[in-house]
Amino acid sequence: MKADAVRGHLDGLLLAVLESGPLHGYAIIAAVQDRSGGLLELRTGTIYPALNRLERIGLLSSSWESAGERRRRCYELTGAGRRTLADERSAWSEFTAAIGSVLNPAVPPGLAT
Amino acid sequence: MKADAVRGHLDGLLLAVLESGPLHGYAIIAAVQDRSGGLLELRTGTIYPALNRLERIGLLSSSWESAGERRRRCYELTGAGRRTLADERSAWSEFTAAIGSVLNPAVPPGLAT
DNA sequence: AGTGTATGTATTGGCAGCCAATATATGCGC
DNA sequence: GCGCATATATTGGCTGCCAATACATACACT
C-alpha cells in the first residue's frame, strides 16, 4: 500500500473508528491498522492535525483523560460527526462505483457489438 | 464527486479505457466520463501530462492520425502497459478492501463482546 | 466575410493534503 | 541510568491533480 493512499478519505476513516466509542490518538492509529488488516499505517503527523481540524469544525469533541498518570486526549463523535460519517460512507460507495466501473467495466472490452 | 478524487488512480483509469483499443485524448475523457456514469470528468490539464508520462515510461505508445484534416494523437497500450493495468487492478482491489473494512467493518460497532 | 461553437492538443501556476522528521514527556523493566 | 513503549504535537516539503489559458481547425449560420 503506497504511503499516501488515504488521501481524501482520511476524515471518513477517523470518524468510522470513533463510531463505537471514544478513542485517543494512538489508539486510533492502532484501530485503523487493525481493521485494515495491517495495510493502513497512519502517522501522528497525519492524524493529529486532522483530529484538531475535525474538532474545530464540530465533528468531534475531545477531553483530557488520565490513564494512571499519563494524559490522553480522547475524541468522540458529535451528532454532526455521525451525520458526516454517513455522508462519507455514501461518498465512498459512489467513488468506488465510479472508479470501479472504469477500471473493471461490466461489459468486458472486446465484446462490444 | 469532489474535484481531485481520482488522485492516485489516474494511471489505472487511462490504461483501462485504452484496453479495448487506441483512443486520442479527447475520446479518453469521453470514455472515462461515459463508463463512470458521468461522475468522472477529467480535464485536459490532467490527462495530457499523464499520457506523456505514461508514454515516457513505456506503458503507452502514440502516433499522429488524421481524421479528415484534423490531427489527433492516438495512444495505445504496450505490453508493459497491459501488465501494469493488471497491477493497478489488484492495487485497486486491495485499496478498496483496506479502506472499506475500516469504513464499514464486518463486525458492526457495538456488537462486540 | 465574420462570428460562434465543437473538436482537439498543450502548458503553466497554484495549492490541498498527507508524510517524514523532529521534539517533548511519562512509566516501566532491568 | 538507559532504553523502549506509550503519547501528543509541530514543521517543512513534496506529489499530483486542477483551473486557467492559449492556440488551431472545421462547420453552421447570418
Tab-separated table of C-alpha atoms (C1' of nucleotides) in Angstrom:
chain	number	residue	atom	x	y	z
A	1	MET	CA	0.000	0.000	0.000
A	2	LYS	CA	1.587	3.248	-1.138
A	3	ALA	CA	2.242	5.840	1.509
A	4	ASP	CA	-0.429	8.462	0.945
A	5	ALA	CA	-3.169	6.212	-0.354
A	6	VAL	CA	-5.657	7.502	2.182
A	7	ARG	CA	-5.536	10.956	0.644
A	8	GLY	CA	-9.051	12.316	0.518
A	9	HIS	CA	-10.504	9.553	2.677
A	10	LEU	CA	-8.838	10.259	5.990
A	11	ASP	CA	-11.785	12.001	7.621
A	12	GLY	CA	-14.041	9.048	6.946
A	13	LEU	CA	-11.548	6.636	8.462
A	14	LEU	CA	-11.206	8.685	11.644
A	15	LEU	CA	-14.936	9.118	12.052
A	16	ALA	CA	-15.528	5.418	11.402
A	17	VAL	CA	-13.186	4.097	14.086
A	18	LEU	CA	-14.723	6.505	16.587
A	19	GLU	CA	-18.226	5.277	15.869
A	20	SER	CA	-18.136	2.557	18.506
A	21	GLY	CA	-16.765	4.802	21.249
A	22	PRO	CA	-14.167	7.399	22.236
A	23	LEU	CA	-10.515	6.744	21.497
A	24	HIS	CA	-7.288	8.690	21.888
A	25	GLY	CA	-4.834	9.368	19.053
A	26	TYR	CA	-2.548	6.412	19.491
A	27	ALA	CA	-5.477	4.025	19.830
A	28	ILE	CA	-6.996	5.456	16.650
A	29	ILE	CA	-3.835	4.598	14.724
A	30	ALA	CA	-3.942	1.090	16.142
A	31	ALA	CA	-7.646	0.702	15.362
A	32	VAL	CA	-7.230	1.753	11.739
A	33	GLN	CA	-4.252	-0.540	11.313
A	34	ASP	CA	-6.094	-3.412	12.948
A	35	ARG	CA	-9.325	-3.038	10.977
A	36	SER	CA	-7.469	-2.704	7.686
A	37	GLY	CA	-5.582	-5.928	8.274
A	38	GLY	CA	-2.349	-4.047	8.801
A	39	LEU	CA	-2.469	-2.299	5.427
A	40	LEU	CA	-3.155	1.238	6.656
A	41	GLU	CA	-0.449	2.711	8.864
A	42	LEU	CA	-1.261	6.302	9.690
A	43	ARG	CA	1.367	8.582	11.215
A	44	THR	CA	0.984	11.050	14.035
A	45	GLY	CA	1.748	13.909	11.648
A	46	THR	CA	-1.274	12.745	9.713
A	47	ILE	CA	-3.926	12.249	12.354
A	48	TYR	CA	-3.261	14.925	14.961
A	49	PRO	CA	-3.775	17.863	12.629
A	50	ALA	CA	-6.781	16.034	11.172
A	51	LEU	CA	-8.324	15.401	14.605
A	52	ASN	CA	-7.843	19.055	15.531
A	53	ARG	CA	-9.494	20.104	12.314
A	54	LEU	CA	-12.434	17.743	12.817
A	55	GLU	CA	-12.923	19.086	16.315
A	56	ARG	CA	-12.697	22.657	15.114
A	57	ILE	CA	-15.470	22.100	12.577
A	58	GLY	CA	-17.638	20.380	15.151
A	59	LEU	CA	-17.489	16.735	14.050
A	60	LEU	CA	-15.564	15.597	17.114
A	61	SER	CA	-15.274	16.640	20.728
A	62	SER	CA	-12.313	15.914	22.931
A	63	SER	CA	-11.460	15.697	26.598
A	64	TRP	CA	-8.297	15.017	28.548
A	65	GLU	CA	-8.238	11.781	30.380
A	66	SER	CA	-5.835	10.275	32.860
A	67	ALA	CA	-4.810	6.665	32.463
A	68	GLY	CA	-2.703	6.162	35.567
A	69	GLU	CA	-0.557	9.243	35.444
A	70	ARG	CA	-0.444	9.523	31.668
A	71	ARG	CA	-2.570	12.162	29.975
A	72	ARG	CA	-4.569	11.234	26.915
A	73	ARG	CA	-6.803	13.267	24.704
A	74	CYS	CA	-9.913	11.275	23.941
A	75	TYR	CA	-12.002	12.088	20.912
A	76	GLU	CA	-15.628	11.182	20.364
A	77	LEU	CA	-18.179	11.731	17.654
A	78	THR	CA	-20.683	14.557	17.871
A	79	GLY	CA	-24.100	14.377	16.268
A	80	ALA	CA	-22.783	16.266	13.281
A	81	GLY	CA	-19.899	13.800	13.196
A	82	ARG	CA	-22.281	10.863	12.892
A	83	ARG	CA	-24.179	12.542	10.090
A	84	THR	CA	-20.936	13.335	8.287
A	85	LEU	CA	-19.841	9.728	8.706
A	86	ALA	CA	-22.991	8.643	6.908
A	87	ASP	CA	-22.189	11.124	4.135
A	88	GLU	CA	-18.633	9.831	3.893
A	89	ARG	CA	-19.957	6.305	3.515
A	90	SER	CA	-22.185	7.221	0.582
A	91	ALA	CA	-19.389	9.249	-0.962
A	92	TRP	CA	-17.092	6.249	-0.639
A	93	SER	CA	-19.671	3.999	-2.211
A	94	GLU	CA	-20.173	6.398	-5.097
A	95	PHE	CA	-16.438	6.843	-5.514
A	96	THR	CA	-15.640	3.139	-5.675
A	97	ALA	CA	-18.517	2.577	-8.082
A	98	ALA	CA	-17.227	5.318	-10.382
A	99	ILE	CA	-13.586	4.247	-10.435
A	100	GLY	CA	-14.502	0.575	-10.381
A	101	SER	CA	-16.759	0.781	-13.400
A	102	VAL	CA	-13.996	2.408	-15.424
A	103	LEU	CA	-11.323	0.018	-14.198
A	104	ASN	CA	-13.461	-3.112	-14.477
A	105	PRO	CA	-16.317	-2.418	-16.911
A	106	ALA	CA	-19.416	-4.597	-16.677
A	107	VAL	CA	-19.148	-5.199	-20.411
A	108	PRO	CA	-15.646	-6.556	-20.941
A	109	PRO	CA	-13.713	-4.657	-23.608
A	110	GLY	CA	-13.636	-6.512	-26.876
A	111	LEU	CA	-17.100	-7.993	-26.520
A	112	ALA	CA	-18.937	-4.889	-27.620
A	113	THR	CA	-21.008	-5.162	-30.798
B	1	MET	CA	-17.789	13.824	-6.753
B	2	LYS	CA	-15.117	16.120	-5.382
B	3	ALA	CA	-12.706	17.579	-7.904
B	4	ASP	CA	-9.489	15.662	-7.399
B	5	ALA	CA	-10.958	12.370	-6.275
B	6	VAL	CA	-9.009	10.408	-8.859
B	7	ARG	CA	-5.731	11.339	-7.216
B	8	GLY	CA	-3.548	8.269	-7.178
B	9	HIS	CA	-5.800	6.267	-9.501
B	10	LEU	CA	-5.487	8.226	-12.721
B	11	ASP	CA	-2.975	5.918	-14.390
B	12	GLY	CA	-5.246	2.937	-13.910
B	13	LEU	CA	-8.191	4.784	-15.428
B	14	LEU	CA	-6.216	5.782	-18.502
B	15	LEU	CA	-4.802	2.320	-19.033
B	16	ALA	CA	-8.226	0.750	-18.546
B	17	VAL	CA	-10.058	2.771	-21.195
B	18	LEU	CA	-7.250	2.045	-23.657
B	19	GLU	CA	-7.533	-1.688	-23.109
B	20	SER	CA	-10.112	-2.185	-25.847
B	21	GLY	CA	-8.224	-0.171	-28.461
B	22	PRO	CA	-6.382	3.066	-29.246
B	23	LEU	CA	-8.004	6.394	-28.404
B	24	HIS	CA	-6.981	10.028	-28.608
B	25	GLY	CA	-7.039	12.449	-25.668
B	26	TYR	CA	-10.486	13.886	-26.139
B	27	ALA	CA	-12.005	10.440	-26.651
B	28	ILE	CA	-10.309	9.217	-23.485
B	29	ILE	CA	-12.008	11.959	-21.481
B	30	ALA	CA	-15.338	10.995	-23.037
B	31	ALA	CA	-14.756	7.288	-22.406
B	32	VAL	CA	-13.940	7.818	-18.726
B	33	GLN	CA	-16.956	10.056	-18.281
B	34	ASP	CA	-19.202	7.598	-20.078
B	35	ARG	CA	-18.033	4.497	-18.222
B	36	SER	CA	-18.285	6.233	-14.849
B	37	GLY	CA	-21.873	7.229	-15.496
B	38	GLY	CA	-20.908	10.869	-15.846
B	39	LEU	CA	-19.270	11.071	-12.416
B	40	LEU	CA	-15.651	11.378	-13.518
B	41	GLU	CA	-14.881	14.470	-15.581
B	42	LEU	CA	-11.177	14.658	-16.298
B	43	ARG	CA	-9.625	17.872	-17.641
B	44	THR	CA	-7.078	18.256	-20.367
B	45	GLY	CA	-4.604	19.657	-17.867
B	46	THR	CA	-4.969	16.359	-16.060
B	47	ILE	CA	-4.677	13.780	-18.810
B	48	TYR	CA	-2.196	15.229	-21.312
B	49	PRO	CA	0.712	15.411	-18.892
B	50	ALA	CA	-0.299	11.974	-17.612
B	51	LEU	CA	-0.409	10.473	-21.113
B	52	ASN	CA	3.004	11.931	-21.880
B	53	ARG	CA	4.373	10.474	-18.687
B	54	LEU	CA	2.881	7.038	-19.373
B	55	GLU	CA	4.399	7.068	-22.833
B	56	ARG	CA	7.747	8.182	-21.488
B	57	ILE	CA	7.877	5.257	-19.076
B	58	GLY	CA	6.861	2.817	-21.791
B	59	LEU	CA	3.274	1.950	-20.819
B	60	LEU	CA	1.750	3.640	-23.870
B	61	SER	CA	2.789	4.358	-27.420
B	62	SER	CA	1.343	7.132	-29.548
B	63	SER	CA	1.014	8.058	-33.193
B	64	TRP	CA	-0.427	11.026	-35.055
B	65	GLU	CA	-3.526	10.303	-37.029
B	66	SER	CA	-5.544	12.333	-39.475
B	67	ALA	CA	-9.303	12.310	-39.160
B	68	GLY	CA	-10.338	14.345	-42.188
B	69	GLU	CA	-7.989	17.251	-41.912
B	70	ARG	CA	-7.735	17.292	-38.146
B	71	ARG	CA	-4.665	15.819	-36.437
B	72	ARG	CA	-5.107	13.556	-33.463
B	73	ARG	CA	-2.616	11.847	-31.252
B	74	CYS	CA	-3.729	8.270	-30.656
B	75	TYR	CA	-2.478	6.337	-27.671
B	76	GLU	CA	-2.395	2.591	-27.281
B	77	LEU	CA	-1.274	0.126	-24.627
B	78	THR	CA	2.121	-1.528	-24.826
B	79	GLY	CA	2.793	-4.952	-23.373
B	80	ALA	CA	4.193	-3.305	-20.251
B	81	GLY	CA	1.044	-1.174	-20.156
B	82	ARG	CA	-1.164	-4.263	-20.039
B	83	ARG	CA	0.882	-5.761	-17.247
B	84	THR	CA	0.739	-2.511	-15.301
B	85	LEU	CA	-3.020	-2.379	-15.822
B	86	ALA	CA	-3.286	-5.782	-14.180
B	87	ASP	CA	-1.177	-4.467	-11.290
B	88	GLU	CA	-3.373	-1.380	-10.974
B	89	ARG	CA	-6.439	-3.598	-10.774
B	90	SER	CA	-5.048	-5.630	-7.877
B	91	ALA	CA	-3.853	-2.456	-6.168
B	92	TRP	CA	-7.362	-1.008	-6.534
B	93	SER	CA	-8.879	-4.147	-5.109
B	94	GLU	CA	-6.509	-4.105	-2.161
B	95	PHE	CA	-7.085	-0.406	-1.623
B	96	THR	CA	-10.885	-0.626	-1.553
B	97	ALA	CA	-10.705	-3.634	0.742
B	98	ALA	CA	-8.467	-1.741	3.178
B	99	ILE	CA	-10.468	1.479	3.304
B	100	GLY	CA	-13.766	-0.355	3.070
B	101	SER	CA	-13.057	-2.606	6.032
B	102	VAL	CA	-12.310	0.417	8.194
B	103	LEU	CA	-15.278	2.411	6.953
B	104	ASN	CA	-17.732	-0.491	7.027
B	105	PRO	CA	-16.393	-3.133	9.414
B	106	ALA	CA	-17.652	-6.698	9.011
B	107	VAL	CA	-18.444	-6.731	12.729
B	108	PRO	CA	-20.739	-3.755	13.278
B	109	PRO	CA	-19.551	-1.484	16.093
B	110	GLY	CA	-21.479	-2.008	19.274
B	111	LEU	CA	-21.956	-5.726	18.773
B	112	ALA	CA	-18.519	-6.666	20.034
B	113	THR	CA	-18.364	-8.802	23.188
C	1	DA	C1'	-16.776	37.544	-44.506
C	2	DG	C1'	-17.372	37.276	-39.786
C	3	DT	C1'	-18.969	35.104	-35.542
C	4	DG	C1'	-19.814	31.379	-32.515
C	5	DT	C1'	-19.404	26.602	-31.165
C	6	DA	C1'	-17.435	21.981	-31.069
C	7	DT	C1'	-13.326	19.472	-31.565
C	8	DG	C1'	-8.555	18.832	-30.420
C	9	DT	C1'	-3.709	19.362	-28.224
C	10	DA	C1'	-0.733	21.644	-24.927
C	11	DT	C1'	1.377	24.305	-20.857
C	12	DT	C1'	1.662	26.859	-16.619
C	13	DG	C1'	0.852	28.152	-11.759
C	14	DG	C1'	-1.179	27.033	-7.635
C	15	DC	C1'	-2.410	24.555	-3.696
C	16	DA	C1'	-4.588	20.862	-0.858
C	17	DG	C1'	-3.238	17.410	1.896
C	18	DC	C1'	-0.515	13.739	3.595
C	19	DC	C1'	4.094	12.254	5.171
C	20	DA	C1'	8.843	12.339	7.198
C	21	DA	C1'	11.371	14.215	10.578
C	22	DT	C1'	11.700	16.074	14.840
C	23	DA	C1'	10.691	17.452	19.680
C	24	DT	C1'	8.961	16.563	24.216
C	25	DA	C1'	7.274	13.881	28.253
C	26	DT	C1'	5.986	9.795	31.271
C	27	DG	C1'	6.191	4.975	33.048
C	28	DC	C1'	8.372	0.560	33.318
C	29	DG	C1'	11.869	-3.121	33.142
C	30	DC	C1'	16.433	-4.168	34.009
D	1	DG	C1'	20.505	5.488	34.449
D	2	DC	C1'	19.468	3.557	29.981
D	3	DG	C1'	16.393	2.048	26.526
D	4	DC	C1'	11.841	1.188	24.895
D	5	DA	C1'	6.858	1.666	24.507
D	6	DT	C1'	3.361	4.970	25.027
D	7	DA	C1'	1.554	9.515	23.945
D	8	DT	C1'	0.873	14.284	21.934
D	9	DA	C1'	2.382	17.942	18.851
D	10	DT	C1'	4.542	20.815	15.015
D	11	DT	C1'	7.086	21.948	10.880
D	12	DG	C1'	8.681	21.654	6.126
D	13	DG	C1'	8.336	19.639	1.897
D	14	DC	C1'	6.708	17.196	-1.974
D	15	DT	C1'	3.330	14.864	-5.035
D	16	DG	C1'	-0.027	15.272	-8.238
D	17	DC	C1'	-4.303	16.970	-9.894
D	18	DC	C1'	-6.904	21.091	-11.296
D	19	DA	C1'	-8.123	25.755	-13.119
D	20	DA	C1'	-6.923	28.882	-16.321
D	21	DT	C1'	-5.172	29.892	-20.519
D	22	DA	C1'	-3.571	29.541	-25.266
D	23	DC	C1'	-3.851	28.026	-29.872
D	24	DA	C1'	-5.638	25.736	-34.245
D	25	DT	C1'	-9.153	23.667	-37.412
D	26	DA	C1'	-13.892	22.627	-39.170
D	27	DC	C1'	-18.560	23.812	-39.740
D	28	DA	C1'	-23.083	26.227	-39.358
D	29	DC	C1'	-25.372	30.339	-39.555
D	30	DT	C1'	-26.147	35.007	-40.957
